[in-house]
Amino acid sequence: MSTQTFLLPDVGEGLTEAEIVTWRVAPGDAVAVNDVIVEIETAKSLVELPSPFAGRVGELLAVEGATVNVGAPIITIEPAGAGAPPATPVTVGQSEHGAPREPEESGSVLVGYGSAGAVQSRRRKPAERPVTQSVGVVAKPPIRKLARDLGVDLAAVTPSGAAGEVTRDDVMRHASQASVFRNIQTPEWGDVREETIPVGAAGTRASEPAAPAASGSSAPAPDQAADDGREESIPVRGVRKAVANSMVRTAYSAPHVSVWSDVDATRTMELVKRLKASPDFADTKVSPLLIMARAVVWAVRRTPMVNASWIDGEDGAQIRVHHYVNLGIAAATPRGLLVPNIKDAQDLSMRDLARALERLTLTARDGKTTPADQQGGTITITNIGVFGMDAGTPIINGGEAGIVALGTIRQKPWVVDGEVRPRWVTTVAGSFDHRVIDGDGMSRFIADVASILEEPALLLD
């Protein structure tokens, strides 16, 4: 029987490359059809690839950390009972021309690599990875990764899961950090004065002017900097590469205009408190972000141009107005910035929207956001308040015309009926594509969002 070669498939995202993150097998290991053999990272998600063959692993053709083009061979597998004269090698995956390849001999249909159509991937529950610590602890792989990232020894964490497993909240609680989005640890200043983060040609940022060098001095050569350990180069790939490309493309193609307004959000905080106490929301997380999301959907209905896209075509440019709201929520995750969106948010009740926000957040934190969840957004919210920031001028997400930032909500002195009183105050800011919407429209939109946060009862109209 012949050696079988597995080509890196297109996992259904239309992407051209992926990074080998972790091999789940080693040369000589026995594998069965649909056993997970490798974890790859595309620009949008982590994907586990199942084996299209049964047999023993021959050779790993790509090392962990390498970026591999779709259609390139990544592993060979010797069929069980190999020993017959070699025949024409069998390949499965996708050819360099983009066409799916299948074994020449018919057999059982491999999950994720059907006999027709684009090659797809299927997530399977991964086998537990060997760890150097916390061997007796029950925790899912994403939780173990989070613990490693935070420097938490799982053996020292008290589990609270129903089956005695360590949960994400257990890890975060042990790390003594209130928010997953904040830096868990502030490193000490070291000897490294600078670091260089290379970017691919498609995502190259304009270089900042260098500070004037002292008389008679010059910058160290790249090789010299690498040798003396004073600088570090971090390859840009995966999510970081995709974010860089998108930010540069949007920042330098869409003329951004930002507006903002301070808001008395006291009644929003009162509503959040009442919803938390309501039996209808007993199993659902409620936060000011929920009211903000409803406010944005409500305001879009009054100013639909913020929910549009600028389209360049062969026959000229056009503005495409979306009469539905796929509400994007910017999420800072261990893998980088992701912007999954809630489809048709305009059709959801307050409770359904709260549940959708909770699912979206948990999925993003666990690194399970799918490409489909990040496609088709029409307008985005970024909750910079979790970082303790009052306001900002965010960059618009690609393909959209507006993004809204919710600042932190804190008590401040505020004039009410001629008297200064302590109130819960926040700032609502937004950046908009001035090609699509003018100043009056964007100002009216932000004012509408602010009105809802000041008086949520307006949502009842």
PDB file of C-alpha atoms in Angstrom, residues 206-386:
ATOM      1  CA  ALA A 206       3.548  53.824   8.080  1.00  0.00           C
ATOM      2  CA  SER A 207       6.693  54.072  10.162  1.00  0.00           C
ATOM      3  CA  GLU A 208       6.843  56.680  12.869  1.00  0.00           C
ATOM      4  CA  PRO A 209       9.660  59.211  12.499  1.00  0.00           C
ATOM      5  CA  ALA A 210      12.701  58.070  14.414  1.00  0.00           C
ATOM      6  CA  ALA A 211      13.966  60.231  17.243  1.00  0.00           C
ATOM      7  CA  PRO A 212      17.052  62.215  16.331  1.00  0.00           C
ATOM      8  CA  ALA A 213      20.171  60.205  17.112  1.00  0.00           C
ATOM      9  CA  ALA A 214      22.889  61.641  19.310  1.00  0.00           C
ATOM     10  CA  SER A 215      25.832  63.131  17.494  1.00  0.00           C
ATOM     11  CA  GLY A 216      28.104  60.415  16.175  1.00  0.00           C
ATOM     12  CA  SER A 217      25.715  57.575  17.091  1.00  0.00           C
ATOM     13  CA  SER A 218      23.699  55.283  14.870  1.00  0.00           C
ATOM     14  CA  ALA A 219      20.954  52.700  15.337  1.00  0.00           C
ATOM     15  CA  PRO A 220      22.137  49.131  15.847  1.00  0.00           C
ATOM     16  CA  ALA A 221      21.922  46.787  12.904  1.00  0.00           C
ATOM     17  CA  PRO A 222      19.103  44.198  13.083  1.00  0.00           C
ATOM     18  CA  ASP A 223      21.564  41.321  13.498  1.00  0.00           C
ATOM     19  CA  GLN A 224      23.391  43.156  16.272  1.00  0.00           C
ATOM     20  CA  ALA A 225      20.126  43.895  18.096  1.00  0.00           C
ATOM     21  CA  ALA A 226      19.085  40.263  17.903  1.00  0.00           C
ATOM     22  CA  ASP A 227      22.456  39.068  19.176  1.00  0.00           C
ATOM     23  CA  ASP A 228      22.707  41.259  22.255  1.00  0.00           C
ATOM     24  CA  GLY A 229      19.152  40.573  23.419  1.00  0.00           C
ATOM     25  CA  ARG A 230      18.182  44.252  23.620  1.00  0.00           C
ATOM     26  CA  GLU A 231      15.408  43.886  21.056  1.00  0.00           C
ATOM     27  CA  GLU A 232      12.870  41.249  20.174  1.00  0.00           C
ATOM     28  CA  SER A 233      11.094  40.537  16.901  1.00  0.00           C
ATOM     29  CA  ILE A 234       7.612  39.022  17.055  1.00  0.00           C
ATOM     30  CA  PRO A 235       6.276  37.462  13.828  1.00  0.00           C
ATOM     31  CA  VAL A 236       2.882  38.859  12.860  1.00  0.00           C
ATOM     32  CA  ARG A 237       0.429  36.177  11.866  1.00  0.00           C
ATOM     33  CA  GLY A 238      -2.988  34.754  12.576  1.00  0.00           C
ATOM     34  CA  VAL A 239      -5.440  37.110  14.267  1.00  0.00           C
ATOM     35  CA  ARG A 240      -2.834  39.872  14.760  1.00  0.00           C
ATOM     36  CA  LYS A 241      -2.036  39.878  11.043  1.00  0.00           C
ATOM     37  CA  ALA A 242      -5.712  39.990  10.087  1.00  0.00           C
ATOM     38  CA  VAL A 243      -6.404  42.820  12.546  1.00  0.00           C
ATOM     39  CA  ALA A 244      -3.412  44.827  11.278  1.00  0.00           C
ATOM     40  CA  ASN A 245      -4.489  44.465   7.654  1.00  0.00           C
ATOM     41  CA  SER A 246      -8.067  45.424   8.455  1.00  0.00           C
ATOM     42  CA  MET A 247      -7.124  48.434  10.605  1.00  0.00           C
ATOM     43  CA  VAL A 248      -4.721  49.854   8.017  1.00  0.00           C
ATOM     44  CA  ARG A 249      -7.175  49.294   5.199  1.00  0.00           C
ATOM     45  CA  THR A 250     -10.006  51.015   7.078  1.00  0.00           C
ATOM     46  CA  ALA A 251      -7.979  53.817   8.660  1.00  0.00           C
ATOM     47  CA  TYR A 252      -6.500  54.930   5.334  1.00  0.00           C
ATOM     48  CA  SER A 253      -9.557  54.434   3.123  1.00  0.00           C
ATOM     49  CA  ALA A 254     -12.440  55.713   5.273  1.00  0.00           C
ATOM     50  CA  PRO A 255     -12.234  59.350   6.447  1.00  0.00           C
ATOM     51  CA  HIS A 256     -12.971  59.025  10.159  1.00  0.00           C
ATOM     52  CA  VAL A 257     -14.932  61.615  12.131  1.00  0.00           C
ATOM     53  CA  SER A 258     -15.485  61.143  15.858  1.00  0.00           C
ATOM     54  CA  VAL A 259     -18.112  62.688  18.138  1.00  0.00           C
ATOM     55  CA  TRP A 260     -18.960  62.055  21.781  1.00  0.00           C
ATOM     56  CA  SER A 261     -21.332  63.043  24.556  1.00  0.00           C
ATOM     57  CA  ASP A 262     -21.316  62.795  28.360  1.00  0.00           C
ATOM     58  CA  VAL A 263     -24.348  60.960  29.690  1.00  0.00           C
ATOM     59  CA  ASP A 264     -26.147  60.677  33.022  1.00  0.00           C
ATOM     60  CA  ALA A 265     -26.583  56.891  33.073  1.00  0.00           C
ATOM     61  CA  THR A 266     -28.113  56.665  36.551  1.00  0.00           C
ATOM     62  CA  ARG A 267     -31.419  55.268  35.290  1.00  0.00           C
ATOM     63  CA  THR A 268     -29.553  52.736  33.164  1.00  0.00           C
ATOM     64  CA  MET A 269     -27.774  51.506  36.285  1.00  0.00           C
ATOM     65  CA  GLU A 270     -31.124  51.330  38.103  1.00  0.00           C
ATOM     66  CA  LEU A 271     -32.605  49.291  35.250  1.00  0.00           C
ATOM     67  CA  VAL A 272     -29.629  46.920  35.265  1.00  0.00           C
ATOM     68  CA  LYS A 273     -30.140  46.398  38.999  1.00  0.00           C
ATOM     69  CA  ARG A 274     -33.852  45.610  38.504  1.00  0.00           C
ATOM     70  CA  LEU A 275     -33.158  43.206  35.640  1.00  0.00           C
ATOM     71  CA  LYS A 276     -30.577  41.332  37.712  1.00  0.00           C
ATOM     72  CA  ALA A 277     -33.245  40.820  40.377  1.00  0.00           C
ATOM     73  CA  SER A 278     -35.879  39.694  37.861  1.00  0.00           C
ATOM     74  CA  PRO A 279     -36.643  35.944  37.634  1.00  0.00           C
ATOM     75  CA  ASP A 280     -36.675  36.277  33.830  1.00  0.00           C
ATOM     76  CA  PHE A 281     -32.959  37.099  33.907  1.00  0.00           C
ATOM     77  CA  ALA A 282     -31.980  34.758  36.738  1.00  0.00           C
ATOM     78  CA  ASP A 283     -29.738  32.623  34.510  1.00  0.00           C
ATOM     79  CA  THR A 284     -28.450  35.451  32.306  1.00  0.00           C
ATOM     80  CA  LYS A 285     -25.702  38.005  32.813  1.00  0.00           C
ATOM     81  CA  VAL A 286     -26.976  41.586  32.771  1.00  0.00           C
ATOM     82  CA  SER A 287     -24.686  44.602  32.410  1.00  0.00           C
ATOM     83  CA  PRO A 288     -24.864  48.171  31.075  1.00  0.00           C
ATOM     84  CA  LEU A 289     -23.598  46.766  27.752  1.00  0.00           C
ATOM     85  CA  LEU A 290     -27.034  45.171  27.289  1.00  0.00           C
ATOM     86  CA  ILE A 291     -28.789  48.554  27.528  1.00  0.00           C
ATOM     87  CA  MET A 292     -26.123  50.048  25.261  1.00  0.00           C
ATOM     88  CA  ALA A 293     -26.778  47.346  22.663  1.00  0.00           C
ATOM     89  CA  ARG A 294     -30.517  47.998  22.735  1.00  0.00           C
ATOM     90  CA  ALA A 295     -29.845  51.730  22.496  1.00  0.00           C
ATOM     91  CA  VAL A 296     -27.670  51.306  19.398  1.00  0.00           C
ATOM     92  CA  VAL A 297     -30.292  49.134  17.668  1.00  0.00           C
ATOM     93  CA  TRP A 298     -32.990  51.692  18.527  1.00  0.00           C
ATOM     94  CA  ALA A 299     -30.896  54.622  17.293  1.00  0.00           C
ATOM     95  CA  VAL A 300     -30.028  52.831  14.034  1.00  0.00           C
ATOM     96  CA  ARG A 301     -33.720  52.708  13.204  1.00  0.00           C
ATOM     97  CA  ARG A 302     -33.826  56.514  13.436  1.00  0.00           C
ATOM     98  CA  THR A 303     -30.550  57.092  11.547  1.00  0.00           C
ATOM     99  CA  PRO A 304     -30.136  54.141   9.149  1.00  0.00           C
ATOM    100  CA  MET A 305     -27.103  55.641   7.362  1.00  0.00           C
ATOM    101  CA  VAL A 306     -24.848  54.701  10.287  1.00  0.00           C
ATOM    102  CA  ASN A 307     -25.763  51.085   9.482  1.00  0.00           C
ATOM    103  CA  ALA A 308     -24.460  51.179   5.916  1.00  0.00           C
ATOM    104  CA  SER A 309     -21.386  50.240   3.869  1.00  0.00           C
ATOM    105  CA  TRP A 310     -19.340  52.039   1.237  1.00  0.00           C
ATOM    106  CA  ILE A 311     -18.962  49.787  -1.806  1.00  0.00           C
ATOM    107  CA  ASP A 312     -16.438  50.454  -4.587  1.00  0.00           C
ATOM    108  CA  GLY A 313     -17.468  48.817  -7.850  1.00  0.00           C
ATOM    109  CA  GLU A 314     -16.509  48.826 -11.506  1.00  0.00           C
ATOM    110  CA  ASP A 315     -19.447  51.103 -12.267  1.00  0.00           C
ATOM    111  CA  GLY A 316     -18.570  53.497  -9.490  1.00  0.00           C
ATOM    112  CA  ALA A 317     -19.083  53.681  -5.748  1.00  0.00           C
ATOM    113  CA  GLN A 318     -22.357  53.078  -3.980  1.00  0.00           C
ATOM    114  CA  ILE A 319     -23.677  53.139  -0.429  1.00  0.00           C
ATOM    115  CA  ARG A 320     -25.414  49.970   0.703  1.00  0.00           C
ATOM    116  CA  VAL A 321     -27.848  50.568   3.559  1.00  0.00           C
ATOM    117  CA  HIS A 322     -28.605  47.528   5.713  1.00  0.00           C
ATOM    118  CA  HIS A 323     -32.156  47.281   6.968  1.00  0.00           C
ATOM    119  CA  TYR A 324     -31.154  44.827   9.644  1.00  0.00           C
ATOM    120  CA  VAL A 325     -28.590  45.046  12.431  1.00  0.00           C
ATOM    121  CA  ASN A 326     -25.789  42.493  12.763  1.00  0.00           C
ATOM    122  CA  LEU A 327     -24.408  44.000  15.940  1.00  0.00           C
ATOM    123  CA  GLY A 328     -20.653  43.552  16.360  1.00  0.00           C
ATOM    124  CA  ILE A 329     -19.101  43.421  19.831  1.00  0.00           C
ATOM    125  CA  ALA A 330     -15.351  44.053  19.952  1.00  0.00           C
ATOM    126  CA  ALA A 331     -13.786  41.469  22.259  1.00  0.00           C
ATOM    127  CA  ALA A 332     -10.230  41.419  23.575  1.00  0.00           C
ATOM    128  CA  THR A 333      -9.202  37.773  23.797  1.00  0.00           C
ATOM    129  CA  PRO A 334      -5.932  35.950  24.505  1.00  0.00           C
ATOM    130  CA  ARG A 335      -5.607  35.501  20.721  1.00  0.00           C
ATOM    131  CA  GLY A 336      -6.144  39.178  19.941  1.00  0.00           C
ATOM    132  CA  LEU A 337      -9.025  41.438  18.924  1.00  0.00           C
ATOM    133  CA  LEU A 338     -12.113  39.659  17.596  1.00  0.00           C
ATOM    134  CA  VAL A 339     -15.386  41.265  16.486  1.00  0.00           C
ATOM    135  CA  PRO A 340     -18.113  38.628  16.419  1.00  0.00           C
ATOM    136  CA  ASN A 341     -21.611  39.900  15.737  1.00  0.00           C
ATOM    137  CA  ILE A 342     -25.152  39.105  16.802  1.00  0.00           C
ATOM    138  CA  LYS A 343     -27.215  38.408  13.692  1.00  0.00           C
ATOM    139  CA  ASP A 344     -30.530  40.291  13.303  1.00  0.00           C
ATOM    140  CA  ALA A 345     -30.229  41.946  16.693  1.00  0.00           C
ATOM    141  CA  GLN A 346     -33.213  44.135  15.821  1.00  0.00           C
ATOM    142  CA  ASP A 347     -35.511  41.107  16.189  1.00  0.00           C
ATOM    143  CA  LEU A 348     -34.360  40.111  19.679  1.00  0.00           C
ATOM    144  CA  SER A 349     -36.104  40.851  22.948  1.00  0.00           C
ATOM    145  CA  MET A 350     -34.150  42.245  25.872  1.00  0.00           C
ATOM    146  CA  ARG A 351     -33.752  38.770  27.367  1.00  0.00           C
ATOM    147  CA  ASP A 352     -32.774  37.154  24.052  1.00  0.00           C
ATOM    148  CA  LEU A 353     -30.241  39.912  23.413  1.00  0.00           C
ATOM    149  CA  ALA A 354     -28.769  39.417  26.894  1.00  0.00           C
ATOM    150  CA  ARG A 355     -28.363  35.705  26.233  1.00  0.00           C
ATOM    151  CA  ALA A 356     -26.820  36.373  22.820  1.00  0.00           C
ATOM    152  CA  LEU A 357     -24.304  38.773  24.361  1.00  0.00           C
ATOM    153  CA  GLU A 358     -23.395  36.228  27.024  1.00  0.00           C
ATOM    154  CA  ARG A 359     -22.902  33.431  24.473  1.00  0.00           C
ATOM    155  CA  LEU A 360     -20.826  35.688  22.248  1.00  0.00           C
ATOM    156  CA  THR A 361     -18.592  36.790  25.132  1.00  0.00           C
ATOM    157  CA  LEU A 362     -18.012  33.303  26.518  1.00  0.00           C
ATOM    158  CA  THR A 363     -17.323  31.876  23.065  1.00  0.00           C
ATOM    159  CA  ALA A 364     -14.783  34.617  22.324  1.00  0.00           C
ATOM    160  CA  ARG A 365     -13.012  34.180  25.679  1.00  0.00           C
ATOM    161  CA  ASP A 366     -12.755  30.415  25.151  1.00  0.00           C
ATOM    162  CA  GLY A 367     -11.246  30.924  21.686  1.00  0.00           C
ATOM    163  CA  LYS A 368     -14.163  29.220  19.916  1.00  0.00           C
ATOM    164  CA  THR A 369     -15.470  32.119  17.822  1.00  0.00           C
ATOM    165  CA  THR A 370     -16.135  30.820  14.317  1.00  0.00           C
ATOM    166  CA  PRO A 371     -15.469  32.719  11.066  1.00  0.00           C
ATOM    167  CA  ALA A 372     -19.216  32.879  10.418  1.00  0.00           C
ATOM    168  CA  ASP A 373     -19.710  34.711  13.730  1.00  0.00           C
ATOM    169  CA  GLN A 374     -17.324  37.453  12.540  1.00  0.00           C
ATOM    170  CA  GLN A 375     -18.752  37.957   9.057  1.00  0.00           C
ATOM    171  CA  GLY A 376     -21.542  40.254   7.930  1.00  0.00           C
ATOM    172  CA  GLY A 377     -21.404  42.838  10.730  1.00  0.00           C
ATOM    173  CA  THR A 378     -23.135  46.159  10.090  1.00  0.00           C
ATOM    174  CA  ILE A 379     -22.177  48.290  13.128  1.00  0.00           C
ATOM    175  CA  THR A 380     -19.951  47.655  16.157  1.00  0.00           C
ATOM    176  CA  ILE A 381     -19.817  48.456  19.874  1.00  0.00           C
ATOM    177  CA  THR A 382     -16.504  48.558  21.736  1.00  0.00           C
ATOM    178  CA  ASN A 383     -16.784  48.563  25.512  1.00  0.00           C
ATOM    179  CA  ILE A 384     -13.645  50.446  26.485  1.00  0.00           C
ATOM    180  CA  GLY A 385     -15.131  51.077  29.919  1.00  0.00           C
ATOM    181  CA  VAL A 386     -13.868  47.665  31.070  1.00  0.00           C
TER     182      VAL A 386
END
